[in-house]
Amino acid sequence: LNARGQPFVFYLHPWEVDPGQPRMPRAPAGSRFRHYVNLDECEARLGRLLDDFRFDTMSAILAALPLDQTQAA
């Protein structure tokens, strides 16, 4: 998408870069797995994304889009 100049929204929860966050032992096993698996690797993965791709603010992306979406192709 970056190579074609097409915008892409990427969202990361702040807790996803905090491997030391408190654990919720009473949460269901599936929820705990989804929430905590690979948590210790997220910061490094985010760093690679920031190094490898170009990012901008949503306001800059939206301002660059054509006003008439029938022209976008």
mmCIF file of N, CA and C in Angstrom:
data_model
loop_
_atom_site.group_PDB
_atom_site.id
_atom_site.type_symbol
_atom_site.label_atom_id
_atom_site.label_comp_id
_atom_site.label_asym_id
_atom_site.label_seq_id
_atom_site.Cartn_x
_atom_site.Cartn_y
_atom_site.Cartn_z
ATOM 1 N N LEU A 1 0.824 -1.196 0.000
ATOM 2 C CA LEU A 1 0.000 0.000 0.000
ATOM 3 C C LEU A 1 0.863 1.253 0.000
ATOM 4 N N ASN A 2 1.932 1.264 0.811
ATOM 5 C CA ASN A 2 2.833 2.427 0.828
ATOM 6 C C ASN A 2 3.442 2.662 -0.542
ATOM 7 N N ALA A 3 3.881 1.604 -1.218
ATOM 8 C CA ALA A 3 4.522 1.742 -2.522
ATOM 9 C C ALA A 3 3.575 2.331 -3.560
ATOM 10 N N ARG A 4 2.281 2.037 -3.431
ATOM 11 C CA ARG A 4 1.284 2.574 -4.366
ATOM 12 C C ARG A 4 0.768 3.941 -3.924
ATOM 13 N N GLY A 5 1.248 4.432 -2.782
ATOM 14 C CA GLY A 5 0.796 5.722 -2.280
ATOM 15 C C GLY A 5 -0.608 5.688 -1.714
ATOM 16 N N GLN A 6 -1.088 4.489 -1.390
ATOM 17 C CA GLN A 6 -2.436 4.343 -0.851
ATOM 18 C C GLN A 6 -2.388 4.400 0.671
ATOM 19 N N PRO A 7 -3.214 5.255 1.278
ATOM 20 C CA PRO A 7 -3.190 5.349 2.733
ATOM 21 C C PRO A 7 -3.709 4.084 3.402
ATOM 22 N N PHE A 8 -3.232 3.867 4.594
ATOM 23 C CA PHE A 8 -3.612 2.701 5.389
ATOM 24 C C PHE A 8 -3.634 3.129 6.845
ATOM 25 N N VAL A 9 -4.655 2.749 7.586
ATOM 26 C CA VAL A 9 -4.757 3.099 8.997
ATOM 27 C C VAL A 9 -4.218 1.945 9.829
ATOM 28 N N PHE A 10 -3.306 2.285 10.707
ATOM 29 C CA PHE A 10 -2.716 1.307 11.622
ATOM 30 C C PHE A 10 -2.955 1.820 13.030
ATOM 31 N N TYR A 11 -3.536 0.999 13.874
ATOM 32 C CA TYR A 11 -3.829 1.413 15.247
ATOM 33 C C TYR A 11 -3.203 0.425 16.213
ATOM 34 N N LEU A 12 -2.644 0.964 17.256
ATOM 35 C CA LEU A 12 -2.017 0.147 18.296
ATOM 36 C C LEU A 12 -2.515 0.648 19.641
ATOM 37 N N HIS A 13 -2.996 -0.258 20.476
ATOM 38 C CA HIS A 13 -3.399 0.128 21.824
ATOM 39 C C HIS A 13 -2.147 0.434 22.650
ATOM 40 N N PRO A 14 -2.168 1.472 23.455
ATOM 41 C CA PRO A 14 -0.991 1.787 24.282
ATOM 42 C C PRO A 14 -0.534 0.623 25.159
ATOM 43 N N TRP A 15 -1.470 -0.175 25.649
ATOM 44 C CA TRP A 15 -1.082 -1.290 26.518
ATOM 45 C C TRP A 15 -0.287 -2.357 25.763
ATOM 46 N N GLU A 16 -0.355 -2.344 24.429
ATOM 47 C CA GLU A 16 0.336 -3.367 23.648
ATOM 48 C C GLU A 16 1.856 -3.203 23.654
ATOM 49 N N VAL A 17 2.346 -2.073 24.126
ATOM 50 C CA VAL A 17 3.801 -1.882 24.229
ATOM 51 C C VAL A 17 4.239 -1.868 25.690
ATOM 52 N N ASP A 18 3.438 -2.435 26.569
ATOM 53 C CA ASP A 18 3.757 -2.490 27.999
ATOM 54 C C ASP A 18 3.727 -3.930 28.496
ATOM 55 N N PRO A 19 4.830 -4.671 28.326
ATOM 56 C CA PRO A 19 4.832 -6.063 28.776
ATOM 57 C C PRO A 19 4.748 -6.196 30.298
ATOM 58 N N GLY A 20 4.987 -5.118 31.033
ATOM 59 C CA GLY A 20 4.928 -5.172 32.496
ATOM 60 C C GLY A 20 3.581 -4.808 33.070
ATOM 61 N N GLN A 21 2.576 -4.691 32.228
ATOM 62 C CA GLN A 21 1.246 -4.321 32.718
ATOM 63 C C GLN A 21 0.699 -5.377 33.669
ATOM 64 N N PRO A 22 -0.162 -4.973 34.586
ATOM 65 C CA PRO A 22 -0.745 -5.959 35.520
ATOM 66 C C PRO A 22 -1.525 -7.035 34.768
ATOM 67 N N ARG A 23 -1.454 -8.240 35.253
ATOM 68 C CA ARG A 23 -2.179 -9.362 34.657
ATOM 69 C C ARG A 23 -3.553 -9.481 35.300
ATOM 70 N N MET A 24 -4.501 -9.970 34.519
ATOM 71 C CA MET A 24 -5.869 -10.175 34.994
ATOM 72 C C MET A 24 -6.103 -11.682 35.099
ATOM 73 N N PRO A 25 -5.707 -12.289 36.208
ATOM 74 C CA PRO A 25 -5.755 -13.753 36.315
ATOM 75 C C PRO A 25 -7.167 -14.345 36.243
ATOM 76 N N ARG A 26 -8.189 -13.566 36.536
ATOM 77 C CA ARG A 26 -9.554 -14.107 36.533
ATOM 78 C C ARG A 26 -10.241 -13.976 35.176
ATOM 79 N N ALA A 27 -9.586 -13.337 34.214
ATOM 80 C CA ALA A 27 -10.170 -13.235 32.864
ATOM 81 C C ALA A 27 -10.183 -14.615 32.225
ATOM 82 N N PRO A 28 -11.111 -14.851 31.299
ATOM 83 C CA PRO A 28 -11.153 -16.152 30.611
ATOM 84 C C PRO A 28 -9.823 -16.446 29.904
ATOM 85 N N ALA A 29 -9.479 -17.713 29.811
ATOM 86 C CA ALA A 29 -8.193 -18.127 29.234
ATOM 87 C C ALA A 29 -7.994 -17.573 27.820
ATOM 88 N N GLY A 30 -9.025 -17.606 26.994
ATOM 89 C CA GLY A 30 -8.908 -17.098 25.629
ATOM 90 C C GLY A 30 -8.605 -15.609 25.601
ATOM 91 N N SER A 31 -9.233 -14.860 26.464
ATOM 92 C CA SER A 31 -8.984 -13.422 26.549
ATOM 93 C C SER A 31 -7.565 -13.147 27.030
ATOM 94 N N ARG A 32 -7.118 -13.898 28.017
ATOM 95 C CA ARG A 32 -5.742 -13.716 28.513
ATOM 96 C C ARG A 32 -4.743 -14.029 27.412
ATOM 97 N N PHE A 33 -4.978 -15.080 26.652
ATOM 98 C CA PHE A 33 -4.074 -15.445 25.558
ATOM 99 C C PHE A 33 -3.998 -14.319 24.532
ATOM 100 N N ARG A 34 -5.158 -13.853 24.056
ATOM 101 C CA ARG A 34 -5.207 -12.769 23.061
ATOM 102 C C ARG A 34 -4.534 -11.504 23.570
ATOM 103 N N HIS A 35 -4.714 -11.216 24.829
ATOM 104 C CA HIS A 35 -4.225 -9.967 25.405
ATOM 105 C C HIS A 35 -2.722 -9.998 25.681
ATOM 106 N N TYR A 36 -2.185 -11.127 26.079
ATOM 107 C CA TYR A 36 -0.808 -11.162 26.567
ATOM 108 C C TYR A 36 0.195 -11.860 25.651
ATOM 109 N N VAL A 37 -0.247 -12.666 24.688
ATOM 110 C CA VAL A 37 0.700 -13.400 23.850
ATOM 111 C C VAL A 37 1.533 -12.419 23.015
ATOM 112 N N ASN A 38 2.823 -12.636 22.979
ATOM 113 C CA ASN A 38 3.786 -11.818 22.226
ATOM 114 C C ASN A 38 3.856 -10.359 22.669
ATOM 115 N N LEU A 39 3.341 -10.049 23.831
ATOM 116 C CA LEU A 39 3.367 -8.687 24.332
ATOM 117 C C LEU A 39 4.797 -8.168 24.453
ATOM 118 N N ASP A 40 5.723 -9.046 24.784
ATOM 119 C CA ASP A 40 7.124 -8.635 24.939
ATOM 120 C C ASP A 40 7.798 -8.325 23.600
ATOM 121 N N GLU A 41 7.170 -8.665 22.480
ATOM 122 C CA GLU A 41 7.753 -8.422 21.156
ATOM 123 C C GLU A 41 7.145 -7.210 20.446
ATOM 124 N N CYS A 42 6.071 -6.653 20.981
ATOM 125 C CA CYS A 42 5.331 -5.610 20.281
ATOM 126 C C CYS A 42 6.149 -4.338 20.073
ATOM 127 N N GLU A 43 6.900 -3.906 21.047
ATOM 128 C CA GLU A 43 7.672 -2.666 20.907
ATOM 129 C C GLU A 43 8.698 -2.774 19.781
ATOM 130 N N ALA A 44 9.393 -3.902 19.696
ATOM 131 C CA ALA A 44 10.370 -4.098 18.615
ATOM 132 C C ALA A 44 9.674 -4.144 17.260
ATOM 133 N N ARG A 45 8.525 -4.780 17.183
ATOM 134 C CA ARG A 45 7.770 -4.846 15.927
ATOM 135 C C ARG A 45 7.310 -3.452 15.504
ATOM 136 N N LEU A 46 6.858 -2.655 16.468
ATOM 137 C CA LEU A 46 6.459 -1.289 16.172
ATOM 138 C C LEU A 46 7.652 -0.485 15.651
ATOM 139 N N GLY A 47 8.804 -0.671 16.258
ATOM 140 C CA GLY A 47 10.011 0.010 15.795
ATOM 141 C C GLY A 47 10.348 -0.324 14.353
ATOM 142 N N ARG A 48 10.210 -1.596 13.989
ATOM 143 C CA ARG A 48 10.469 -2.002 12.600
ATOM 144 C C ARG A 48 9.472 -1.359 11.643
ATOM 145 N N LEU A 49 8.208 -1.305 12.029
ATOM 146 C CA LEU A 49 7.202 -0.653 11.185
ATOM 147 C C LEU A 49 7.547 0.821 10.978
ATOM 148 N N LEU A 50 7.944 1.493 12.048
ATOM 149 C CA LEU A 50 8.283 2.912 11.945
ATOM 150 C C LEU A 50 9.516 3.132 11.078
ATOM 151 N N ASP A 51 10.440 2.183 11.100
ATOM 152 C CA ASP A 51 11.641 2.279 10.262
ATOM 153 C C ASP A 51 11.345 1.982 8.791
ATOM 154 N N ASP A 52 10.444 1.043 8.547
ATOM 155 C CA ASP A 52 10.228 0.526 7.187
ATOM 156 C C ASP A 52 9.165 1.253 6.376
ATOM 157 N N PHE A 53 8.276 1.969 7.033
ATOM 158 C CA PHE A 53 7.161 2.583 6.327
ATOM 159 C C PHE A 53 7.043 4.061 6.662
ATOM 160 N N ARG A 54 6.322 4.767 5.805
ATOM 161 C CA ARG A 54 6.083 6.186 5.980
ATOM 162 C C ARG A 54 4.730 6.369 6.657
ATOM 163 N N PHE A 55 4.683 7.198 7.690
ATOM 164 C CA PHE A 55 3.451 7.440 8.431
ATOM 165 C C PHE A 55 3.135 8.924 8.428
ATOM 166 N N ASP A 56 1.863 9.244 8.618
ATOM 167 C CA ASP A 56 1.437 10.633 8.709
ATOM 168 C C ASP A 56 0.216 10.687 9.614
ATOM 169 N N THR A 57 -0.253 11.884 9.889
ATOM 170 C CA THR A 57 -1.445 12.050 10.721
ATOM 171 C C THR A 57 -2.695 11.816 9.880
ATOM 172 N N MET A 58 -3.789 11.475 10.546
ATOM 173 C CA MET A 58 -5.053 11.285 9.836
ATOM 174 C C MET A 58 -5.479 12.581 9.159
ATOM 175 N N SER A 59 -5.267 13.726 9.808
ATOM 176 C CA SER A 59 -5.690 14.990 9.195
ATOM 177 C C SER A 59 -4.920 15.254 7.904
ATOM 178 N N ALA A 60 -3.641 14.934 7.852
ATOM 179 C CA ALA A 60 -2.854 15.127 6.625
ATOM 180 C C ALA A 60 -3.310 14.173 5.525
ATOM 181 N N ILE A 61 -3.602 12.948 5.875
ATOM 182 C CA ILE A 61 -4.070 11.965 4.889
ATOM 183 C C ILE A 61 -5.415 12.396 4.318
ATOM 184 N N LEU A 62 -6.342 12.774 5.199
ATOM 185 C CA LEU A 62 -7.668 13.178 4.729
ATOM 186 C C LEU A 62 -7.600 14.445 3.885
ATOM 187 N N ALA A 63 -6.730 15.371 4.245
ATOM 188 C CA ALA A 63 -6.598 16.603 3.471
ATOM 189 C C ALA A 63 -6.047 16.320 2.074
ATOM 190 N N ALA A 64 -5.284 15.263 1.904
ATOM 191 C CA ALA A 64 -4.693 14.932 0.607
ATOM 192 C C ALA A 64 -5.634 14.137 -0.291
ATOM 193 N N LEU A 65 -6.722 13.630 0.244
ATOM 194 C CA LEU A 65 -7.674 12.850 -0.562
ATOM 195 C C LEU A 65 -8.481 13.765 -1.472
ATOM 196 N N PRO A 66 -8.839 13.277 -2.660
ATOM 197 C CA PRO A 66 -9.688 14.094 -3.549
ATOM 198 C C PRO A 66 -11.048 14.330 -2.896
ATOM 199 N N LEU A 67 -11.594 15.534 -3.100
ATOM 200 C CA LEU A 67 -12.915 15.838 -2.532
ATOM 201 C C LEU A 67 -14.001 15.046 -3.222
ATOM 202 N N ASP A 68 -13.873 14.838 -4.517
ATOM 203 C CA ASP A 68 -14.847 14.083 -5.289
ATOM 204 C C ASP A 68 -14.341 12.657 -5.410
ATOM 205 N N GLN A 69 -14.929 11.738 -4.639
ATOM 206 C CA GLN A 69 -14.455 10.351 -4.604
ATOM 207 C C GLN A 69 -14.658 9.641 -5.941
ATOM 208 N N THR A 70 -15.449 10.189 -6.864
ATOM 209 C CA THR A 70 -15.596 9.550 -8.180
ATOM 210 C C THR A 70 -14.311 9.713 -8.984
ATOM 211 N N GLN A 71 -13.444 10.671 -8.608
ATOM 212 C CA GLN A 71 -12.177 10.859 -9.295
ATOM 213 C C GLN A 71 -11.103 9.904 -8.778
ATOM 214 N N ALA A 72 -11.318 9.333 -7.601
ATOM 215 C CA ALA A 72 -10.307 8.430 -7.024
ATOM 216 C C ALA A 72 -10.394 7.077 -7.726
ATOM 217 N N ALA A 73 -9.258 6.640 -8.227
ATOM 218 C CA ALA A 73 -9.266 5.328 -8.893
ATOM 219 C C ALA A 73 -7.933 4.654 -8.700
#
